[in-house]
Coordinates of C-alpha atoms in Angstrom, one line a residue:
X7 CA -34.9 -10.3 23.4
X8 CA -33.0 -13.5 22.6
X9 CA -29.7 -13.8 24.9
X10 CA -26.4 -14.5 23.0
X11 CA -25.0 -17.9 23.3
X12 CA -22.4 -18.8 25.9
X13 CA -19.3 -20.6 25.6
X14 CA -17.7 -23.8 24.2
X15 CA -17.7 -25.4 28.3
X16 CA -21.6 -25.4 28.0
X17 CA -21.7 -27.5 24.4
X18 CA -19.2 -29.4 26.1
X19 CA -20.9 -29.9 28.8
X20 CA -23.9 -31.4 26.0
X21 CA -26.7 -28.6 27.4
X22 CA -28.1 -27.9 24.3
X23 CA -29.4 -25.4 24.5
X24 CA -26.3 -23.3 23.8
X25 CA -24.5 -22.8 21.3
X26 CA -20.5 -22.5 20.7
X27 CA -20.0 -18.8 20.3
X28 CA -17.9 -16.2 22.6
X29 CA -18.2 -12.1 22.5
X30 CA -17.0 -11.7 19.3
X31 CA -19.9 -13.5 17.7
X32 CA -22.5 -12.5 20.1
X33 CA -21.2 -9.4 19.1
X34 CA -21.6 -10.1 15.0
X35 CA -25.1 -11.2 16.1
X36 CA -26.5 -8.1 17.2
X37 CA -24.4 -5.8 14.7
X38 CA -26.9 -8.5 12.5
X39 CA -30.3 -6.9 12.1
X40 CA -31.4 -5.5 9.2
X41 CA -30.7 -1.8 9.7
X42 CA -28.2 -0.7 12.4
X43 CA -26.8 1.9 13.9
X44 CA -22.5 2.6 15.1
X45 CA -22.6 3.2 18.9
X46 CA -19.2 3.8 20.9
X47 CA -17.8 3.4 24.1
X48 CA -13.9 3.5 25.6
X49 CA -13.7 0.0 24.5
X50 CA -14.8 0.5 20.7
X51 CA -17.9 0.7 18.8
X52 CA -20.6 -1.6 17.9
X53 CA -23.4 -2.1 15.9
X54 CA -26.4 -1.8 17.9
X55 CA -29.4 -3.0 16.0
X56 CA -31.0 0.6 14.6
X57 CA -35.3 -0.5 16.1
X58 CA -34.2 -1.1 19.5
X59 CA -33.9 2.2 22.8
X60 CA -30.7 0.5 24.5
X61 CA -27.1 0.9 23.1
X62 CA -23.6 -0.1 23.6
X63 CA -23.4 -0.7 26.9
X64 CA -26.3 -2.8 27.5
X65 CA -25.3 -5.1 24.2
X66 CA -22.0 -5.3 25.7
X67 CA -23.7 -6.9 29.0
X68 CA -25.9 -8.9 27.3
X69 CA -22.7 -10.6 25.6
X70 CA -21.0 -10.9 29.3
X71 CA -23.8 -11.9 31.3
X72 CA -26.4 -15.5 29.9
X73 CA -27.0 -16.4 32.6
X74 CA -30.5 -16.6 33.6
X75 CA -31.7 -16.0 30.2
X76 CA -34.1 -12.8 33.0
X77 CA -34.0 -10.0 32.3
X78 CA -35.0 -7.0 33.7
X79 CA -38.0 -6.5 32.7
X80 CA -39.0 -9.3 34.3
X81 CA -39.4 -7.4 37.6
X82 CA -41.5 -4.2 36.4
X83 CA -41.6 -2.8 40.0
X84 CA -37.6 -2.6 39.0
X85 CA -37.9 -1.0 36.0
X86 CA -40.9 0.7 37.7
X87 CA -38.4 2.1 40.1
X88 CA -35.9 3.3 37.7
X89 CA -37.7 5.6 36.0
X90 CA -39.6 6.8 38.8
X91 CA -35.8 7.8 40.5
X92 CA -34.8 8.7 36.9
X93 CA -37.3 11.0 37.4
X94 CA -36.8 12.5 40.1
X95 CA -32.9 13.4 39.3
X96 CA -34.1 15.4 36.1
X97 CA -36.3 17.5 38.6
X98 CA -33.7 18.1 40.9
X99 CA -31.0 19.1 37.8
X100 CA -33.5 21.1 36.3
X101 CA -34.4 22.9 39.8
X102 CA -30.4 23.5 40.7
X103 CA -29.7 24.3 37.4
X104 CA -28.0 22.0 36.7
X105 CA -29.5 20.6 33.3
X106 CA -31.2 22.6 30.5
X107 CA -34.6 23.0 31.1
X108 CA -35.3 21.0 26.9
X109 CA -33.7 17.7 28.2
X110 CA -35.4 17.7 31.5
X111 CA -38.5 18.0 30.5
X112 CA -37.0 15.0 27.7
X113 CA -36.3 12.8 30.4
X114 CA -39.6 13.2 32.4
X115 CA -41.9 12.6 29.6
X116 CA -39.6 9.2 28.6
X117 CA -39.6 8.9 32.1
X118 CA -43.6 8.6 32.4
X119 CA -43.7 6.7 29.7
X120 CA -42.1 3.5 31.2
X121 CA -43.9 4.0 33.9
X122 CA -47.0 3.9 31.6
X123 CA -46.3 0.2 31.5
X124 CA -43.9 1.4 27.2
X125 CA -40.6 -0.2 26.9
X126 CA -40.2 -2.7 29.3
X127 CA -39.6 -4.8 26.8
X128 CA -36.4 -2.7 26.8
X129 CA -34.5 -3.6 29.8
X130 CA -33.0 -6.5 28.3
X131 CA -29.9 -7.3 30.6
X132 CA -29.9 -9.9 33.0
X133 CA -30.9 -9.6 36.5
X134 CA -27.7 -11.6 37.6
X135 CA -24.9 -9.5 36.8
X136 CA -21.7 -8.6 37.7
X137 CA -20.9 -4.5 38.2
X138 CA -22.9 -3.5 40.9
X139 CA -26.0 -3.2 39.6
X140 CA -24.1 -0.7 36.4
X141 CA -25.7 -2.6 33.5
X142 CA -28.7 -2.1 34.5
X143 CA -28.1 1.2 35.5
X144 CA -27.2 2.2 31.9
X145 CA -29.4 0.0 29.4
X146 CA -32.5 2.6 32.1
X147 CA -30.3 5.1 30.7
X148 CA -30.3 4.7 26.8
X149 CA -33.4 3.2 27.0
X150 CA -34.9 7.0 28.1
X151 CA -32.7 8.9 26.0
X152 CA -33.7 7.2 23.0
X153 CA -37.0 7.4 24.5
X154 CA -36.4 10.9 24.9
X155 CA -34.9 11.5 21.8
X156 CA -37.3 10.1 19.8
X157 CA -39.8 12.9 21.9
X158 CA -36.8 16.1 20.6
X159 CA -37.8 14.3 17.1
X160 CA -34.2 12.5 16.7
X161 CA -33.1 9.6 15.7
X162 CA -31.8 6.5 18.5
X163 CA -28.0 7.5 19.1
X164 CA -28.3 10.9 18.3
X165 CA -26.5 11.2 21.5
X166 CA -24.7 14.2 20.5
X167 CA -28.4 16.0 21.4
X168 CA -29.1 14.1 24.6
X169 CA -26.2 11.9 26.2
X170 CA -27.2 8.6 28.5
X171 CA -24.4 9.4 31.3
X172 CA -23.5 13.0 30.7
X173 CA -27.5 14.2 30.8
X174 CA -29.6 11.2 32.0
X175 CA -27.3 10.0 34.7
X176 CA -26.6 13.4 35.6
X177 CA -25.2 14.1 39.3
X178 CA -25.7 10.1 39.6
X179 CA -23.5 7.3 40.0
X180 CA -24.9 3.4 39.5
X181 CA -23.3 3.4 43.2
X182 CA -26.2 6.0 44.9
X183 CA -29.3 5.7 42.0
X184 CA -29.3 1.3 41.7
X185 CA -29.5 0.7 45.7
X186 CA -32.1 3.4 46.1
X187 CA -34.8 2.3 43.0
X188 CA -34.1 -0.9 44.2
X189 CA -35.0 -0.4 48.0
X190 CA -38.3 1.2 46.2
X191 CA -39.3 -2.0 44.0
X192 CA -39.0 -3.6 47.1
X193 CA -41.9 -1.1 48.7
X194 CA -43.6 -1.5 45.7
X195 CA -44.3 -5.6 45.6
X196 CA -44.3 -5.0 49.9
X197 CA -47.6 -3.3 49.9
X198 CA -48.8 -5.3 47.3
X199 CA -48.1 -8.6 49.9
X200 CA -49.4 -7.0 52.3
X201 CA -53.0 -6.5 51.3
X202 CA -52.8 -10.5 49.9
X203 CA -51.2 -11.1 52.9
X204 CA -54.3 -9.4 55.3
X205 CA -57.1 -11.0 52.7
X206 CA -55.5 -14.3 53.9
X207 CA -55.3 -13.5 57.7
X208 CA -59.6 -12.0 57.0
X209 CA -59.9 -15.1 55.0
X210 CA -58.3 -17.2 58.2
X211 CA -60.9 -15.0 61.0
X212 CA -64.3 -15.7 58.3
X213 CA -63.0 -19.7 58.9
X214 CA -62.3 -19.5 62.5
X215 CA -65.9 -17.3 62.9
X216 CA -67.6 -20.4 60.5
X217 CA -65.9 -23.0 62.9
X218 CA -67.2 -21.1 65.9
X219 CA -68.8 -23.9 67.9
X220 CA -67.3 -27.3 66.3
X221 CA -65.1 -29.1 69.2
X222 CA -62.4 -31.0 67.5
X223 CA -59.7 -32.7 69.2
X224 CA -56.3 -30.5 70.0
X225 CA -53.2 -32.6 69.6
X226 CA -49.5 -31.9 70.9
X227 CA -46.6 -34.5 69.6
X228 CA -49.2 -35.4 67.0
X229 CA -51.0 -37.2 70.0
X230 CA -54.7 -36.5 71.1
X231 CA -54.5 -33.6 73.7
X232 CA -57.5 -31.8 75.3
X233 CA -60.5 -30.3 73.0
X234 CA -60.6 -27.8 71.4
X235 CA -63.1 -25.7 68.7
X236 CA -61.4 -25.7 64.8
X237 CA -62.5 -22.3 64.8
X238 CA -59.8 -21.5 67.4
X239 CA -57.6 -23.8 65.0
X240 CA -58.5 -20.8 63.0
X241 CA -58.5 -18.2 64.6
X242 CA -54.8 -19.4 65.7
X243 CA -53.8 -19.4 62.0
X244 CA -55.1 -15.5 61.5
X245 CA -53.5 -14.0 64.2
X246 CA -50.7 -15.3 63.0
X247 CA -50.8 -14.0 59.8
X248 CA -51.4 -11.0 62.3
X249 CA -48.2 -10.4 63.8
X250 CA -46.7 -11.6 60.4
X251 CA -48.2 -8.3 58.7
X252 CA -47.1 -6.1 61.2
X253 CA -43.4 -7.0 60.7
X254 CA -43.6 -6.8 57.3
X255 CA -44.9 -3.0 57.5
X256 CA -42.2 -2.0 59.6
X257 CA -39.4 -2.6 57.1
X258 CA -40.7 -0.1 54.9
X259 CA -39.5 3.4 56.4
X260 CA -36.5 1.6 56.8
X261 CA -35.9 0.8 52.8
X262 CA -37.2 4.5 52.4
X263 CA -33.5 5.2 53.3
X264 CA -31.7 6.5 50.1
X265 CA -28.1 7.4 49.6
X266 CA -29.2 9.5 46.3
X267 CA -27.2 12.0 46.1
X268 CA -23.9 10.0 47.9
X269 CA -23.0 8.7 43.9
X270 CA -19.6 7.6 43.8
X271 CA -18.7 6.3 47.5
X272 CA -20.9 8.6 49.6
X273 CA -18.7 12.0 48.8
X274 CA -21.0 12.8 46.5
X275 CA -17.6 13.3 44.1
X276 CA -19.9 15.4 40.8
X277 CA -23.0 15.7 42.0
X278 CA -24.0 20.1 43.9
X279 CA -24.2 20.1 47.6
X280 CA -27.9 21.1 47.0
X281 CA -28.4 17.5 45.1
X282 CA -29.5 15.2 47.8
X283 CA -31.4 17.4 48.9
X284 CA -33.7 17.9 46.6
X285 CA -33.6 14.9 44.5
X286 CA -35.2 13.4 47.8
X287 CA -37.5 16.2 48.2
X288 CA -38.5 15.4 44.0
X289 CA -38.9 11.6 45.4
X290 CA -40.8 12.1 48.3
X291 CA -43.9 13.9 46.2
X292 CA -43.6 11.6 42.8
X293 CA -43.7 8.8 45.5
X294 CA -45.7 9.9 47.9
X295 CA -43.4 7.2 50.6
X296 CA -41.5 8.8 53.2
X297 CA -37.9 9.1 51.9
X298 CA -34.9 10.1 54.2
X299 CA -31.4 10.6 53.0
X300 CA -29.6 9.0 54.9
X301 CA -27.0 10.3 57.9
X302 CA -23.7 8.5 57.4
X303 CA -23.8 8.4 53.2
X304 CA -20.4 6.4 52.9
X305 CA -22.2 4.0 55.2
X306 CA -25.2 4.1 53.6
X307 CA -23.7 3.2 50.1
X308 CA -21.7 0.4 51.5
X309 CA -24.5 -1.3 53.4
X310 CA -26.8 -3.9 53.0
X311 CA -27.8 -4.3 56.5
X312 CA -31.7 -3.4 55.4
X313 CA -32.2 -6.2 53.5
X314 CA -30.5 -9.2 55.3
X315 CA -33.8 -7.3 58.0
X316 CA -36.5 -7.8 54.8
X317 CA -36.1 -10.7 53.6
X318 CA -35.1 -12.3 57.8
X319 CA -38.8 -11.0 57.8
X320 CA -39.8 -12.5 54.1
X321 CA -38.5 -16.2 55.8
X322 CA -40.1 -15.5 58.6
X323 CA -43.8 -15.1 57.6
X324 CA -42.2 -17.8 54.8
X325 CA -42.2 -20.6 57.9
X326 CA -45.2 -19.4 59.2
X327 CA -47.0 -20.0 56.2
X328 CA -46.3 -23.4 55.5
X329 CA -46.1 -24.3 59.3
X330 CA -50.1 -23.9 58.6
X331 CA -50.6 -25.3 55.3
X332 CA -48.7 -29.0 56.7
X333 CA -51.5 -28.6 59.4
X334 CA -54.3 -28.3 56.2
X335 CA -51.9 -31.2 54.5
X336 CA -52.3 -32.8 58.2
X337 CA -55.8 -31.7 59.5
X338 CA -57.3 -32.6 55.5
X339 CA -55.1 -36.4 55.2
X340 CA -57.2 -39.7 54.2
X341 CA -60.2 -39.3 53.7
X342 CA -60.8 -42.2 54.7
X343 CA -57.6 -43.9 56.3
X344 CA -56.4 -39.9 57.6
X345 CA -57.4 -37.5 59.5
X346 CA -60.4 -35.6 58.0
X347 CA -61.1 -33.4 59.8
X348 CA -61.8 -30.7 57.0
X349 CA -61.8 -31.1 53.7
X350 CA -59.9 -29.0 51.3
X351 CA -61.4 -28.1 47.9
X352 CA -60.7 -31.1 45.3
X353 CA -58.7 -28.6 42.3
X354 CA -57.6 -30.8 40.1
X355 CA -56.7 -34.3 39.4
X356 CA -54.2 -36.0 41.5
X357 CA -52.5 -39.4 39.7
X358 CA -52.4 -40.7 36.9
X359 CA -52.3 -43.9 38.1
X360 CA -55.0 -43.4 41.0
X361 CA -58.8 -42.7 40.0
X362 CA -60.5 -40.4 42.8
X363 CA -57.1 -39.3 44.2
X364 CA -57.0 -36.0 44.7
X365 CA -53.7 -33.6 46.7
X366 CA -53.3 -30.8 48.5
X367 CA -51.9 -29.0 45.6
X368 CA -52.6 -26.1 46.7
X369 CA -51.0 -25.8 50.7
X370 CA -48.1 -28.0 48.6
X371 CA -47.4 -25.1 46.6
X372 CA -47.0 -22.4 48.9
X373 CA -44.6 -25.2 51.3
X374 CA -42.7 -25.4 48.0
X375 CA -42.4 -21.3 48.2
X376 CA -41.5 -21.1 51.2
X377 CA -38.7 -23.1 50.9
X378 CA -37.4 -20.9 47.6
X379 CA -37.8 -17.8 49.9
X380 CA -35.7 -19.2 53.1
X381 CA -33.0 -20.6 49.8
X382 CA -33.1 -16.8 48.8
X383 CA -32.8 -15.6 52.3
X384 CA -29.7 -17.8 52.3
X385 CA -28.8 -15.9 49.6
X386 CA -29.0 -12.3 50.7
X387 CA -26.9 -13.3 53.7
X388 CA -24.4 -14.8 52.0
X389 CA -24.4 -11.3 49.2
X390 CA -24.7 -8.6 52.3
X391 CA -21.5 -10.3 53.6
X392 CA -19.4 -10.4 50.5
X393 CA -19.3 -6.6 50.4
X394 CA -15.7 -5.2 50.3
X395 CA -15.4 -1.6 51.2
X396 CA -17.2 1.6 50.2
X397 CA -19.3 -0.7 48.7
X398 CA -20.8 -4.7 47.8
X399 CA -21.0 -5.6 43.9
X400 CA -23.3 -8.2 44.7
X401 CA -26.8 -6.3 45.3
X402 CA -28.0 -7.9 41.7
X403 CA -28.6 -11.1 43.4
X404 CA -30.3 -9.1 46.1
X405 CA -32.9 -7.7 44.7
X406 CA -33.3 -10.5 42.5
X407 CA -33.8 -13.1 45.5
X408 CA -36.2 -10.5 47.4
X409 CA -37.8 -9.3 44.8
X410 CA -38.3 -12.4 43.4
X411 CA -39.4 -13.5 47.5
X412 CA -41.7 -11.4 47.7
X413 CA -43.6 -11.7 44.2
X414 CA -43.8 -15.5 44.5
X415 CA -45.3 -14.4 48.5
X416 CA -47.8 -12.5 47.2
X417 CA -49.0 -15.0 44.8
X418 CA -48.4 -17.5 47.1
X419 CA -51.3 -15.9 49.8
X420 CA -53.9 -15.0 46.9
X421 CA -53.7 -18.4 45.3
X422 CA -54.0 -20.3 49.5
X423 CA -56.9 -17.8 50.3
X424 CA -59.0 -18.3 45.7
X425 CA -58.2 -22.1 45.6
X426 CA -58.4 -23.2 49.5
X427 CA -59.1 -21.4 52.4
X428 CA -62.3 -20.2 51.4
X429 CA -64.1 -23.0 50.7
X430 CA -62.6 -25.6 53.3
X431 CA -65.7 -27.0 55.1
X432 CA -65.4 -29.1 58.3
X433 CA -66.5 -32.4 58.3
X434 CA -68.4 -31.6 61.6
X435 CA -69.5 -36.1 62.5
X436 CA -65.9 -37.0 61.9
X437 CA -64.6 -34.4 64.4
X438 CA -68.4 -35.4 67.0
X439 CA -66.9 -39.0 67.1
X440 CA -64.1 -38.3 67.7
X441 CA -64.5 -35.2 70.7
X442 CA -67.2 -38.3 71.9
X443 CA -64.8 -41.3 71.8
X444 CA -61.8 -38.9 73.2
X445 CA -60.0 -39.4 76.5
X446 CA -59.0 -36.0 76.3
X447 CA -62.1 -35.4 77.4
X448 CA -62.1 -37.5 80.5
X449 CA -59.5 -34.3 81.6
X450 CA -62.5 -31.6 82.5
X451 CA -64.1 -33.9 84.3
X452 CA -60.9 -34.7 87.1
X453 CA -62.5 -31.7 89.3
X454 CA -66.2 -33.7 89.0
X455 CA -65.5 -36.7 89.9
X456 CA -61.7 -37.0 90.2
X457 CA -58.6 -38.4 88.3
X458 CA -58.8 -42.6 89.6
X459 CA -62.0 -42.3 88.0
X460 CA -61.4 -40.3 85.3
X461 CA -58.7 -43.1 84.7
X462 CA -60.8 -45.4 84.3
X463 CA -63.3 -44.8 82.2
X464 CA -60.5 -43.8 80.1
X465 CA -59.4 -47.5 79.7
X466 CA -63.4 -48.0 79.2
X467 CA -63.3 -45.7 76.6
X468 CA -60.5 -46.1 74.8
X469 CA -61.2 -50.2 74.8
X470 CA -64.9 -50.0 73.8
X471 CA -65.1 -47.0 71.6
X472 CA -67.5 -45.5 73.8
X473 CA -68.6 -42.4 74.4
X474 CA -67.0 -41.0 77.2
X475 CA -70.4 -38.3 78.4
X476 CA -72.0 -42.5 78.6
X477 CA -70.1 -43.6 80.5
X478 CA -69.9 -41.4 83.1
X479 CA -74.0 -40.8 83.1
X480 CA -74.7 -44.8 82.7
X481 CA -72.1 -45.4 86.0
X482 CA -74.1 -42.1 87.5
X483 CA -70.9 -40.2 88.7
X484 CA -72.7 -37.5 87.0
X485 CA -76.4 -36.7 85.9
X486 CA -77.0 -36.2 82.0
X487 CA -77.1 -32.4 82.1
X488 CA -74.3 -31.9 84.0
X489 CA -72.1 -33.9 81.6
X490 CA -73.4 -32.0 78.6
X491 CA -72.8 -28.5 81.2
X492 CA -69.0 -29.8 81.7
X493 CA -68.1 -30.9 78.4
X494 CA -70.3 -28.2 76.7
X495 CA -67.8 -27.1 73.0
X496 CA -68.1 -23.0 75.6
X497 CA -66.2 -25.3 78.5
X498 CA -64.0 -27.3 76.5
X499 CA -62.8 -25.2 74.2
X500 CA -62.2 -22.4 77.4
X501 CA -64.5 -20.1 75.7
X502 CA -66.6 -20.3 78.6
X503 CA -63.9 -19.7 81.3
X504 CA -64.1 -22.4 84.1
X505 CA -61.2 -21.7 86.8
X506 CA -63.7 -20.9 90.2
X507 CA -66.6 -21.2 88.9
X508 CA -66.6 -25.3 89.2
X509 CA -69.7 -25.9 90.6
X510 CA -69.4 -27.8 93.7
X511 CA -73.1 -29.3 94.0
X512 CA -72.0 -31.4 91.5
X513 CA -68.7 -31.5 92.0
X514 CA -70.6 -33.1 95.8
X515 CA -72.3 -35.3 93.9
X516 CA -69.8 -36.5 91.8
X517 CA -67.5 -37.7 94.7
X518 CA -70.9 -39.4 95.8
X519 CA -71.6 -41.2 93.4
X520 CA -68.1 -42.0 93.4
X521 CA -68.1 -43.7 96.9
X522 CA -71.4 -45.5 96.5
X523 CA -69.3 -47.9 93.3
X524 CA -66.4 -48.1 95.5
X525 CA -67.4 -48.4 99.5
X526 CA -71.4 -49.1 99.0
X527 CA -71.6 -45.5 101.4
X528 CA -70.6 -42.0 100.8
X529 CA -68.1 -40.2 102.9
X530 CA -68.9 -37.8 105.2
X531 CA -69.7 -34.0 104.9
X532 CA -66.8 -32.3 106.6
X533 CA -65.3 -35.0 103.4
X534 CA -66.8 -33.3 100.9
X535 CA -65.6 -29.6 101.5

């Protein structure tokens, strides 16, 4: 489906992608199909392409909202969610006797076709639209109606036999269908994100185990600090993701609070008083999700708080994942003049001018996804605040922002795991050299040789690039075995606790050696205890 052109203002702006036509020309283009059918609404009549499953309400939306040129079919979760809600409504209306069983069966058959992935190309209205989602709801009503009509042996557009509003939309309003459907779509997207997020955390944890005995220099404020293992760093990444995984999962029960039965503003006008409970039961049965009807339907119809909650948690997860990617880019920098602690899998040539250059493209793309999620959260916040009185008219941009963030985050987690994390290797020799000559190692020796001797050794190591262990042994401050024990990866990284188990004999030996270097003789035994 090609969207109708927009406005003369866009032509005057120099945008060659837009034609100089308005709503009348757009309606004519819709009617220019080889075969058409006539549909009418309260505004008049239009010619609709005979082979389309959508109708006049969708046609008007195509004229009115050529904004993003991104149809709701780009969000298959939303299309499936709409079909599920309509299916639950048809079952509830049949149960209550407010809809003819034959019509209800036909509507349910149409819903199943959409749930199976058929006719998604007929969901053509733009994702961003005025009307609080009415165009999306009507697009769905019309498509389901015409699918059902065909199933009943009737032509498309024969609304005397089955009507998009009187039958498919029975007991419903856009104001309860649309928010429920986008919540369900968000649950679908969130479930996929959680699955990929879990796999990514497991990938980081596996690297943590693989690198558990590889020492490296820890850094604070980009300056050398004290030793740790590369495994600890990657295990930390895994734990960061686990925390966010828990927060993301906590949102699902909140999204499962619905307002079906509220109809227009929460009073339930036009719906059977029993409908709210009936449609909830059927939606739970169809989705196997713990949907609950909100205690206050007036509040639930106007409130967008849960969308801010989900968007905020998504932003948190994106920001923390982006920080991890910043670290990956930094510790893999080089390969010769940077930190070069790890090797990221080379994915593509990095430069059109510099031969052999390879860039950290996977962490970079995840960074950019995070930037987008952060921006989307600002959009959701503004849209939630912009609601007025009994309805928030800006749920379409909320839905677009969150569904896009969910999809992009899911894909980002997958490509980061498959194309980056699983293939990371450690530059063990480089890390070993950095630890051996790094003055941060001296910190571990201060309980044995004293602060003054440690400071002197640090200065010597910095000026000579010598191994700390060699300097300590050469100065006869400690034996080689003692130094190796104290500077073992397990002790340096804190895996083997040090507090309370410091070897007193080793301390006394080191202090005697330091005294002999300073004064030519050790101090008394009482000074060492």
